[in-house]
Every structure is written in C-alpha cells, then in structure tokens.
Coordinates of C-alpha atoms in Angstrom, one line a residue:
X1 CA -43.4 1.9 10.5
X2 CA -41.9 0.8 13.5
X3 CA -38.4 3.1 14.5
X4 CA -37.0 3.2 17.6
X5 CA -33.3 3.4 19.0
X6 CA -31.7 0.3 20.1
X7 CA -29.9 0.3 22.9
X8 CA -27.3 -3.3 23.7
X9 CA -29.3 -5.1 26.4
X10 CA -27.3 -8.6 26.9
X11 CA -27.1 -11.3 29.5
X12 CA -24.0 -12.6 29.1
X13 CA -22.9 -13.2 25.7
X14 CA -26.6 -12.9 24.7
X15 CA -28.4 -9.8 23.8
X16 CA -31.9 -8.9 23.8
X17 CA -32.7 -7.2 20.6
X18 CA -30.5 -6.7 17.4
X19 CA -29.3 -3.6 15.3
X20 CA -30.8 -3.8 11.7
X21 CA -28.5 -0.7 10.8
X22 CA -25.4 -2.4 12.3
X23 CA -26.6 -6.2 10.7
X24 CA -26.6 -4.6 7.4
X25 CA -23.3 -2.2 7.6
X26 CA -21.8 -5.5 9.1
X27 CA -22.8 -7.6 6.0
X28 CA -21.1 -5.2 3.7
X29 CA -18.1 -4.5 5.1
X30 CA -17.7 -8.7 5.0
X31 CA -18.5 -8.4 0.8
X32 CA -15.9 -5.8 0.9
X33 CA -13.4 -7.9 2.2
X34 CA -13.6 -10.2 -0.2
X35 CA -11.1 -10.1 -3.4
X36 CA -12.3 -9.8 -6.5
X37 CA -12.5 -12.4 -8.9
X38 CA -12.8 -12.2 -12.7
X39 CA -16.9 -12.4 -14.0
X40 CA -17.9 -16.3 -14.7
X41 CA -18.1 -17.7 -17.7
X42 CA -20.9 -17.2 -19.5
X43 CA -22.1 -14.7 -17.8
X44 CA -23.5 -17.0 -15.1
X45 CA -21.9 -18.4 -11.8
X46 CA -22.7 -21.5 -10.6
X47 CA -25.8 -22.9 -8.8
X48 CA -25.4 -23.3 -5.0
X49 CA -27.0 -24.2 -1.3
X50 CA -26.1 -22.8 1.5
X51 CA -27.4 -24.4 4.2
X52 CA -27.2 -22.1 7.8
X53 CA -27.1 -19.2 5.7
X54 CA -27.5 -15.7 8.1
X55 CA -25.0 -16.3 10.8
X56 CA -20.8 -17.6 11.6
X57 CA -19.3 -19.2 8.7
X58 CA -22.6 -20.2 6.8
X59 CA -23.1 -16.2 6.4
X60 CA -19.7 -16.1 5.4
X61 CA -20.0 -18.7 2.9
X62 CA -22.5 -17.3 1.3
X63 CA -21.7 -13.7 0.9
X64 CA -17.6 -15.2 0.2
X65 CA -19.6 -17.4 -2.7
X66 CA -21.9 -14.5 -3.5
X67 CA -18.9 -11.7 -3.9
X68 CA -15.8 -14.2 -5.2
X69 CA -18.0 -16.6 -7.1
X70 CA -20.9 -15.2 -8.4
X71 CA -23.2 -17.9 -7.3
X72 CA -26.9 -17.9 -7.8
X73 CA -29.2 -20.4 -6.2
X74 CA -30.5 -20.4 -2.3
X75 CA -29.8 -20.0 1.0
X76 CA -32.1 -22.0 4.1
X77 CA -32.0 -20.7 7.7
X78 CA -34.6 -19.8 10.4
X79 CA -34.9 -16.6 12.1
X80 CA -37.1 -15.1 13.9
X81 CA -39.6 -12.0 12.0
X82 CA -39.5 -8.6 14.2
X83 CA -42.3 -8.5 16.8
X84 CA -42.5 -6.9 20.6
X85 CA -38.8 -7.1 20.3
X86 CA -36.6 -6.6 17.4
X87 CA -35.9 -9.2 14.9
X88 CA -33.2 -11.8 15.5
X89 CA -29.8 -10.7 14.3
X90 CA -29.8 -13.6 11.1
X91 CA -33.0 -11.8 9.8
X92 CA -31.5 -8.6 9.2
X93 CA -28.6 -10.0 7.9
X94 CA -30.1 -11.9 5.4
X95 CA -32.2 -8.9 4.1
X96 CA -29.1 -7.3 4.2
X97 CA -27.1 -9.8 1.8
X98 CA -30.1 -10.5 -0.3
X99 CA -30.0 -6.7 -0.9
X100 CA -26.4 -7.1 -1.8
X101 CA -27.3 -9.6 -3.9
X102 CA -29.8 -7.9 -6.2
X103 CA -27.5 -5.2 -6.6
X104 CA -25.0 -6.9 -7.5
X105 CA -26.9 -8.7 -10.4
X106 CA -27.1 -12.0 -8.3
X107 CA -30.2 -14.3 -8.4
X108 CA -29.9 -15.5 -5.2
X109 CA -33.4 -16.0 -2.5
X110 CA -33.5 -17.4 1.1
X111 CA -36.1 -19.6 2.5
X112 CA -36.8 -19.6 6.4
X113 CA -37.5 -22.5 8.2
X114 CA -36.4 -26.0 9.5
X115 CA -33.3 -27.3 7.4
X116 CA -34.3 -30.6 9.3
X117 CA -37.8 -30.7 7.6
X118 CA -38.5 -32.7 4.7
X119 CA -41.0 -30.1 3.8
X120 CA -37.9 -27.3 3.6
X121 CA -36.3 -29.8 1.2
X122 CA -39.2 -29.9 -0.9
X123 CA -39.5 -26.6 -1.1
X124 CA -35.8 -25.9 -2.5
X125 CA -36.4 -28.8 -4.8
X126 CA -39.2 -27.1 -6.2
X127 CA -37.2 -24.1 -6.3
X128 CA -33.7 -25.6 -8.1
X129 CA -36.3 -26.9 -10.5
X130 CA -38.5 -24.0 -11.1
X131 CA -35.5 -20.7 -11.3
X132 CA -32.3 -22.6 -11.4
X133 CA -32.7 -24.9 -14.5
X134 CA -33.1 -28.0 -12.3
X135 CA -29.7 -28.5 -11.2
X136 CA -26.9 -28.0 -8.1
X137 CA -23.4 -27.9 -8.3
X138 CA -22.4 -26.8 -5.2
X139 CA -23.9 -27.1 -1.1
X140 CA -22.4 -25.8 1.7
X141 CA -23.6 -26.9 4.9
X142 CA -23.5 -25.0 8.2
X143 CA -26.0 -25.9 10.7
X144 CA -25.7 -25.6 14.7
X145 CA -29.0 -26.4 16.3
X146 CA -29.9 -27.2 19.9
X147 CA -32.3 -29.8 18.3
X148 CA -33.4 -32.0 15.5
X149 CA -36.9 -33.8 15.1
X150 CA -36.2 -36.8 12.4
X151 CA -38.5 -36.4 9.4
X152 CA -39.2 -40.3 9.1
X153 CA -39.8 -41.4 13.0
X154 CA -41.0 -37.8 14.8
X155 CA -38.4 -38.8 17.1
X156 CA -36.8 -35.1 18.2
X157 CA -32.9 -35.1 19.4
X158 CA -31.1 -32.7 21.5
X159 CA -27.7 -31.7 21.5
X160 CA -25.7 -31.4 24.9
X161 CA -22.3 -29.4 25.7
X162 CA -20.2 -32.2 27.5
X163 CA -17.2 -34.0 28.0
X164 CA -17.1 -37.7 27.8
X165 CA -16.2 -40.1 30.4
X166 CA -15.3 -37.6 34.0
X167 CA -16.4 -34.2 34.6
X168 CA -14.4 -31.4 32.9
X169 CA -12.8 -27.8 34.8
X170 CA -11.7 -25.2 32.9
X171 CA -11.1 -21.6 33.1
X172 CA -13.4 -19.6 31.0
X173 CA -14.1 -15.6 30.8
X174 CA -17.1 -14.0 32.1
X175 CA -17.9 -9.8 32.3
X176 CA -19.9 -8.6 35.4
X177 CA -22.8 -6.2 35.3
X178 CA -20.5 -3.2 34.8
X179 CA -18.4 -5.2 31.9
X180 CA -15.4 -6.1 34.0
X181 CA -13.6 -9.0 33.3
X182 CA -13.0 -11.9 35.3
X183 CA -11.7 -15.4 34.9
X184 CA -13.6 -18.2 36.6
X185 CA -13.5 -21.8 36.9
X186 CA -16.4 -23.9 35.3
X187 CA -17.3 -27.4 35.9
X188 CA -19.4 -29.3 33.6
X189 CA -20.7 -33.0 34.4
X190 CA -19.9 -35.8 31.4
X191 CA -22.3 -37.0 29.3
X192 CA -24.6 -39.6 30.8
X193 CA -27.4 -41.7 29.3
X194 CA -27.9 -41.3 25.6
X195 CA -26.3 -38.2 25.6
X196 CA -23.5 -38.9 23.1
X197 CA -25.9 -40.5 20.4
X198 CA -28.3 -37.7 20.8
X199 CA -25.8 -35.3 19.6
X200 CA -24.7 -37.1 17.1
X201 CA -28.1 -37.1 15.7
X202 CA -28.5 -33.2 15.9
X203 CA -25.0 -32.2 14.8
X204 CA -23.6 -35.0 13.1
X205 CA -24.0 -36.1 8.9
X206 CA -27.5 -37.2 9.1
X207 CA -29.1 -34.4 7.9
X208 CA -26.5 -33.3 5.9
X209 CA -26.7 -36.7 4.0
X210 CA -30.2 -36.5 4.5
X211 CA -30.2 -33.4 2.0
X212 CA -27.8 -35.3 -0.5
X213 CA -30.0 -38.4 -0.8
X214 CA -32.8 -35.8 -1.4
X215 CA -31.8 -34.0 -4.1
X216 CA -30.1 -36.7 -6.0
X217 CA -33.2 -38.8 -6.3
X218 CA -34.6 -36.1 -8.1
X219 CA -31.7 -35.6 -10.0
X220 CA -31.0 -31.8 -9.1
X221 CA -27.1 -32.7 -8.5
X222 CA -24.9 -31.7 -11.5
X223 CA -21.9 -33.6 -12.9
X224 CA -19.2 -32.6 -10.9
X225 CA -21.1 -31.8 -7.7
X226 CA -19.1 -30.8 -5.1
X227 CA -20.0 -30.3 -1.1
X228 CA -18.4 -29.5 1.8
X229 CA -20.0 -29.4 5.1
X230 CA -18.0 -27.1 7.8
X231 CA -16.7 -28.3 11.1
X232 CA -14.3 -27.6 13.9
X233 CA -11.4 -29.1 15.4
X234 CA -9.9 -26.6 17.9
X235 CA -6.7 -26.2 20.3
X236 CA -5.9 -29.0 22.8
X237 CA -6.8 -26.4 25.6
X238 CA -10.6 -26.9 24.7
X239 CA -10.5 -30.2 23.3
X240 CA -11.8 -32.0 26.2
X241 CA -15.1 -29.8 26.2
X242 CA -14.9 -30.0 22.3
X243 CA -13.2 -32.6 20.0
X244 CA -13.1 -35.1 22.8
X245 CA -16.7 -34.2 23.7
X246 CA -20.0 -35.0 22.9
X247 CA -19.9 -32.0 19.9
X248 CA -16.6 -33.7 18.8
X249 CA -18.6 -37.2 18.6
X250 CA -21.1 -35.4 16.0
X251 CA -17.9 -33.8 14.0
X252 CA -16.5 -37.8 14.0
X253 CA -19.6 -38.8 12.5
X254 CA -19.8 -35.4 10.0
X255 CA -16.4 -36.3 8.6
X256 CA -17.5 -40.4 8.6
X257 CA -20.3 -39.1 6.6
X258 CA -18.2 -37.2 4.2
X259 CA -15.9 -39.5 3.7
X260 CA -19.2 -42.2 2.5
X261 CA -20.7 -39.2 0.7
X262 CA -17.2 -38.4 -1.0
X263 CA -17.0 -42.3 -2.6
X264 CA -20.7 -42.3 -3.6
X265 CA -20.6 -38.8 -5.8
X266 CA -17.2 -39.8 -6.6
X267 CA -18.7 -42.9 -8.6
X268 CA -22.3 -41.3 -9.5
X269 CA -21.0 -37.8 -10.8
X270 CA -17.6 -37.5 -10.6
X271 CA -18.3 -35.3 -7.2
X272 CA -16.5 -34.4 -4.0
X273 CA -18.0 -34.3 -0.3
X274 CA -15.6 -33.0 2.2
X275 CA -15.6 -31.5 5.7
X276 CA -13.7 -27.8 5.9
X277 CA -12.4 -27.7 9.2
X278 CA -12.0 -23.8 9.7
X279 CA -10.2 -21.6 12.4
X280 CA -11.7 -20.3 15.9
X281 CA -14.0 -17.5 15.6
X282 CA -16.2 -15.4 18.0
X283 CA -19.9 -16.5 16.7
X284 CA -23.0 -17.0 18.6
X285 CA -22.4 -20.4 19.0
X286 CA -19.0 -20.8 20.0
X287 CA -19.7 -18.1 23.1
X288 CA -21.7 -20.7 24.8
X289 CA -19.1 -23.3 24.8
X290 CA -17.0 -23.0 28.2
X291 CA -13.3 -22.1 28.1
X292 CA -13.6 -21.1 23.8
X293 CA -14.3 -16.9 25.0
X294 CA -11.1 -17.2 26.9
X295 CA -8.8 -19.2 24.0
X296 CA -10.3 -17.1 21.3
X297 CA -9.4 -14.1 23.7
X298 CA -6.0 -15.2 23.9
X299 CA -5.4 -16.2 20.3
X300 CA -6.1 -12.7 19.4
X301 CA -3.6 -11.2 22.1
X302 CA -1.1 -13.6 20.1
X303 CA -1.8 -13.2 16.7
X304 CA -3.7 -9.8 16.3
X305 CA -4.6 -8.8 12.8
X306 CA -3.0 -12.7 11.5
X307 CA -6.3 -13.6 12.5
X308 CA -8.0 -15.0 9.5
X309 CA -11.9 -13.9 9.6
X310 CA -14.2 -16.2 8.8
X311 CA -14.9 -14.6 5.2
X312 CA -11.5 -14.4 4.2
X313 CA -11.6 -18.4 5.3
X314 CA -14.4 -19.2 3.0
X315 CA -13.2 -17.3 0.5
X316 CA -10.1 -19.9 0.0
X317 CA -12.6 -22.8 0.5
X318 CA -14.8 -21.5 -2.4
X319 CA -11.7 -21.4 -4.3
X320 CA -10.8 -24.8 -3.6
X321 CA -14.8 -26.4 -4.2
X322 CA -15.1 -24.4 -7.9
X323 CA -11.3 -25.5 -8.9
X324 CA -10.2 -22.0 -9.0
X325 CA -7.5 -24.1 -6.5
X326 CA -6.6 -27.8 -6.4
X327 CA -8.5 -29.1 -3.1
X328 CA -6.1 -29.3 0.2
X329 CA -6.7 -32.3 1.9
X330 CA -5.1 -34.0 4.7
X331 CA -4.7 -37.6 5.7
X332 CA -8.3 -37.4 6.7
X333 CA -9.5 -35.9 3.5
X334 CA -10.5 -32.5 5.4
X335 CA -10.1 -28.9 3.9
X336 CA -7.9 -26.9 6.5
X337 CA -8.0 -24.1 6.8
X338 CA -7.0 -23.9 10.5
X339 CA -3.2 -24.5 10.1
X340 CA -2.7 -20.8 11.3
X341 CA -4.3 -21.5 14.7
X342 CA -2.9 -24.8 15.5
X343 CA 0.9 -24.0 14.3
X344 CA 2.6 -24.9 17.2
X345 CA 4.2 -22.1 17.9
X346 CA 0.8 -20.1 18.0
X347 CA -0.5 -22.6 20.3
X348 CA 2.2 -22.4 22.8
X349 CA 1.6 -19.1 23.0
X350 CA -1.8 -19.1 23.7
X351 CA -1.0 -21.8 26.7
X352 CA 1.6 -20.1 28.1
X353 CA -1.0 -17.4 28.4
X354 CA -3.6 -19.5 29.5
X355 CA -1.6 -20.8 32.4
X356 CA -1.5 -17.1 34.2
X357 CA -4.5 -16.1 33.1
X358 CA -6.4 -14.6 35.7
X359 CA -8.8 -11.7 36.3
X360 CA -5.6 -9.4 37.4
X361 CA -4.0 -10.4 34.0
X362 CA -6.5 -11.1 31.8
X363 CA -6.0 -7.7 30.4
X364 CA -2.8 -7.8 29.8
X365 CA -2.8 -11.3 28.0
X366 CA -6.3 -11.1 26.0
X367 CA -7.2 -8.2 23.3
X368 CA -10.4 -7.6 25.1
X369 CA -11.7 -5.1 23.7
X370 CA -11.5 -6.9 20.2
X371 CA -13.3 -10.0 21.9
X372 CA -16.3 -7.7 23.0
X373 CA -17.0 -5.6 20.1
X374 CA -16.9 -8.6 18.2
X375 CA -19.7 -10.4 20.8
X376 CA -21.4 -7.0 20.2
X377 CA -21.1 -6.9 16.0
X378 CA -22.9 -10.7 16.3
X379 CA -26.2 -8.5 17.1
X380 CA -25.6 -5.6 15.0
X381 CA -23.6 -3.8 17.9
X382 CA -20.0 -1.6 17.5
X383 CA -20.0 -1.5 13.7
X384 CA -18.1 1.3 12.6
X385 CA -20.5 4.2 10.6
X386 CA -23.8 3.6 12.2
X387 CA -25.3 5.8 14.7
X388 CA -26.5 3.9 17.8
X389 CA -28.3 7.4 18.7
X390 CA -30.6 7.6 15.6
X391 CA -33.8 6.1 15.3
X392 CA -33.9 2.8 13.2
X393 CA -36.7 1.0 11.5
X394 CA -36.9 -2.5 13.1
X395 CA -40.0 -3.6 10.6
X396 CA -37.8 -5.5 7.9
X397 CA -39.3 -7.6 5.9
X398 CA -38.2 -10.8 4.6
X399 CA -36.4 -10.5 1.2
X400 CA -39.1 -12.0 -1.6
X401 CA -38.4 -14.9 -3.7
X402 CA -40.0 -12.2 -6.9
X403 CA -37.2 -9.5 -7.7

C-alpha cells in the first residue's frame, strides 16, 4: 500500500504528480455525459481500436464508444506505472475506464506501449484474433507524440512547434507563482532544416496507415470497416503557429492519407477512412502550443456552457462511423465537428477580445477560472466530490487483460 495525499505541484501548465481519485471521478462523470443509446443487436457491440486511448479526445473516444456504442475490442497508449512519484494522469484513467468497462458488461482491455512499434501491432493482432473472433470494424486514431522511431529503418523523428517561413508573435497566457494572470508576448523562430518533414513523420498518416496495412494483411478488418483518425484545424488567430505550421503540415498529410486510405477500403471492403476535425479543447497537448491557452480562454468567455466537450463531440462522431447518422463530410471529405467554434460570428468575438486582451483585462474577457480547473482536472485536480485532504492510494495497477 502506498497512500499519501496529493497536493497540485505544477510548472506551468505541467504538474508533478496526478490524483488517482480525481482521474477516476473525472472518467465517470465523462460516461455520464454521454446519452444513452438502445443495447446492440445481438447482444454484442461492435469490435474497435482506439489508438491514444487514456488522454484528450482518444479518452473521449473511447469511453463515448464504450457508453453510446457498446464497443468491445482494445485500447493502445503509454503511461507511465506509479513509482517515487505518482503515476502519470493516463494510467489512472485508464484503470478507471477499464473498471467502467467491466461493470458495465464491456469486454474491453488496454495495452501500454509504443503505438509506433511493430511489436505493439503484433500484439493487438494476436489479440483481435485470440478474444475478438479475428476481426475489426472500427479504429480510432488519436496519437500526439513528441517522437516517432520508424519500425523498418530505426530512423527516430521528432516533432517541432513552429511556424513556417518568418518567425511568429503572439500573445499567449501565462500564471505567475501565486496564479495571477498575465498576458505576454511570445516569439517562436520558423522551422529550419528538415523540420517540416520531421513532423510530418511523427504526426502525420504514416503510422496511422502503417496500422491499416497491418491489420488488413492479416485480414482482421471487417466488411464495412470504417476509420477515422482525429485532427485539428483551429481559429485564424492560431493558425499561423498551427494549420499554417509545421503541426498543420502533418494534419495536410493525415487528411492526404485519409483521403488514399478512404479509396482503398472503399474498393477492398466497402470501408470509410476519414479525418474528424473536432473543436478546441484544454488537453495536455494543446497547453503547450503558444497563443491556444489564451483563444481557448476567450472562446469560453464567448460561448460559456455552448461549449461542446470533447465527449459530447465523439459522441456524434461514433454516431456517424456505426451509421446510427449518415457521415457529414465537407468538400474535403472531413467529419466536422468544429462548426460551433469557427461560426463567424463566434470568432469575431473571440478576436475582438483578443485585440484588448491584456493582463488588466484578461479577467474580464477570459472565463479563467473555467480555463484553470480544467488544466487542473487534466491531472486529476478540481473534480467535484473528491477530497484533496484524504489519503489516496497511488499503487494502481494496470487493468489485466483476464477479467
């Protein structure tokens, strides 16, 4: 046994140790947001990946699929196991949606390790084969990584934060020690070198076709296979640091990708590939992009509670990939489910806000204290019902593959 109390400890957006109470009271409020759906036929729902399972929109996908859909299959992400500090915020959660999962008459287990690895694909191969009846219908992938090593050369790729072409200054939001606000002014250099092409290799379809290619030569993809790999298009306030960035390179080349993947399963199976562009969201992730904390700050002072979570997001896209709803695609062939954010109207909003914003005003333009309980509930922090001053046990095992 291993309980202690957790206290938030962060740099930054970053914090120290997670809150296994919190991660787990935070994973079912999410399954209680999501509708209910009538019981699949045949008593069994239908097989699926989730690729970037425990955290952002991959955790929502699978707990919307798990809750809405009744999926059974897997779920592949990499976490760190509690230690000299706790365990990463993703391992709790998992162990909290697995729990979920069993009680809730689900056969659904999670591997940890490398998506990028060939040796992770074998492994859910073996598994499709072995507890699911040798077949897929549906993958979701959401994977952000810092890095990628490439199975076939060894060569390993890493991902930069930059804009292409001249140096890029926005605002962006910062709290001081004592968790006052201020506005600053960032600068980041472009990309130089081989930056673009790296990125592309870490965040862009390789893998994600990679995984495809994988599973069909072993003939684990159903008849009617359908994918979707998520992605991000954003306001034009950020879209010099993000679409028209290096990041927005790799999302080119995801929805490239799809748009190959879509034709081959479309001729093979009678299958879809698409990307689902979803809607601004505070996740681990997006906090390190400069500028995003301050827009995402904003957009909530506009819209408050019109804000569409992230689960209520992938709810509608599971709805669309199982045919509950014909599939929404634009001229692109993307899902979007962003149209809230980037009405016009909402986005004139958020830059009439952006232009005054300041450290003076900030307060008065941004909801705040939404922005930072919801940096704090990444970790396990300011859920509602747990006790921060009670002891907690930290020692959570992984959830077995053997119920």
């Amino acid at each position: 046994m291993s309980e202690r109390v957790i206290a938030p400890k962060s740099r930054g957006f970053l914090f120290l140790d997670s809150h296994p109470g919190g991660c787990r009271q935070l994973v079912e409020e999410m399954w209680r947001a999501v509708p209910a759906a009538p019981a699949p036929s045949g008593g069994e729902g239908p097989v699926a990946l989730v690729i970037g399972s425990s955290a952002g929109y991959g955790l929502a996908a699978t707990i919307a699929g798990l809750a809405r859909v009744g999926i059974r299959g897997i779920g592949v992400c990499f976490e760190k196991a509690p230690a000299r500090r706790t365990g990463t915020a993703g391992w709790y959660r998992t162990a909290a949606t697995a729990r979920l999962a069993r009680q809730h008459g689900r056969d659904f287990v999670f591997l940890n390790g490398d998506a990028f690895s060939d040796t992770m694909k074998e492994q859910v191969a073996d598994l499709l084969v072995e507890r699911f009846g040798g077949r897929l219908d549906h993958l979701v992938y959401s994977v952000a990584a810092p890095r990628r090593t490439d199975p076939d050369t060894g060569t390993t790729y890493a991902s930069v934060l930059k804009p292409i072409g001249s140096p890029y200054t926005t605002k962006t939001l910062v709290f001081d020690e004592q968790g006052a606000p201020e506005v600053k002014e960032v600068t980041t250099a472009p990309a130089e070198g081989d930056d673009i092409e790296q990125t592309v290799e870490v965040m862009g379809g390789t893998d994600w076709e990679r995984w495809i290619t994988f599973l069909a030569e072993r003939s684990l993809l159903a008849e009617g296979f359908a994918t979707a790999a998520l992605s991000y298009i954003g306001s034009p306030l950020t879209a010099a640091i993000y679409r028209q960035g290096t990041i927005g390179a790799a999302k080119s080349h995801l929805e490239t990708t799809a748009r190959a993947l879509d034709e081959r399963l479309g001729k093979t199976l009678g299958g879809r590939a698409v990307t689902s562009v979803n809607a601004a969201a505070v996740t681990q992730s997006s906090t390190a992009i400069p500028g995003i904390a301050l827009y995402v700050g904003l957009l909530r002072g506009v819209l408050g509670d019109a804000m569409v979570a992230p689960i209520g997001q992938l709810v509608e896209l599971w709805d669309q990939l199982t045919g509950a709803r014909p599939l929404d695609l634009d001229d692109e062939g993307r899902v979007r489910l962003d149209t809230w954010e980037l009405d016009p109207v909402v986005q004139d909003a958020v830059a009439e806000r952006w232009s005054t914003a300041t450290s003076d005003t900030i307060g008065e333009l941004a909801d705040l204290a939404w922005f930072s309980d919801e940096v704090r509930r990444l970790y396990g922090f300011s859920v509602p019902g747990v006790d921060y001053s009670a002891a907690v046990e930290t020692d959570v095992p992984w959830p077995p593959l053997t119920t």
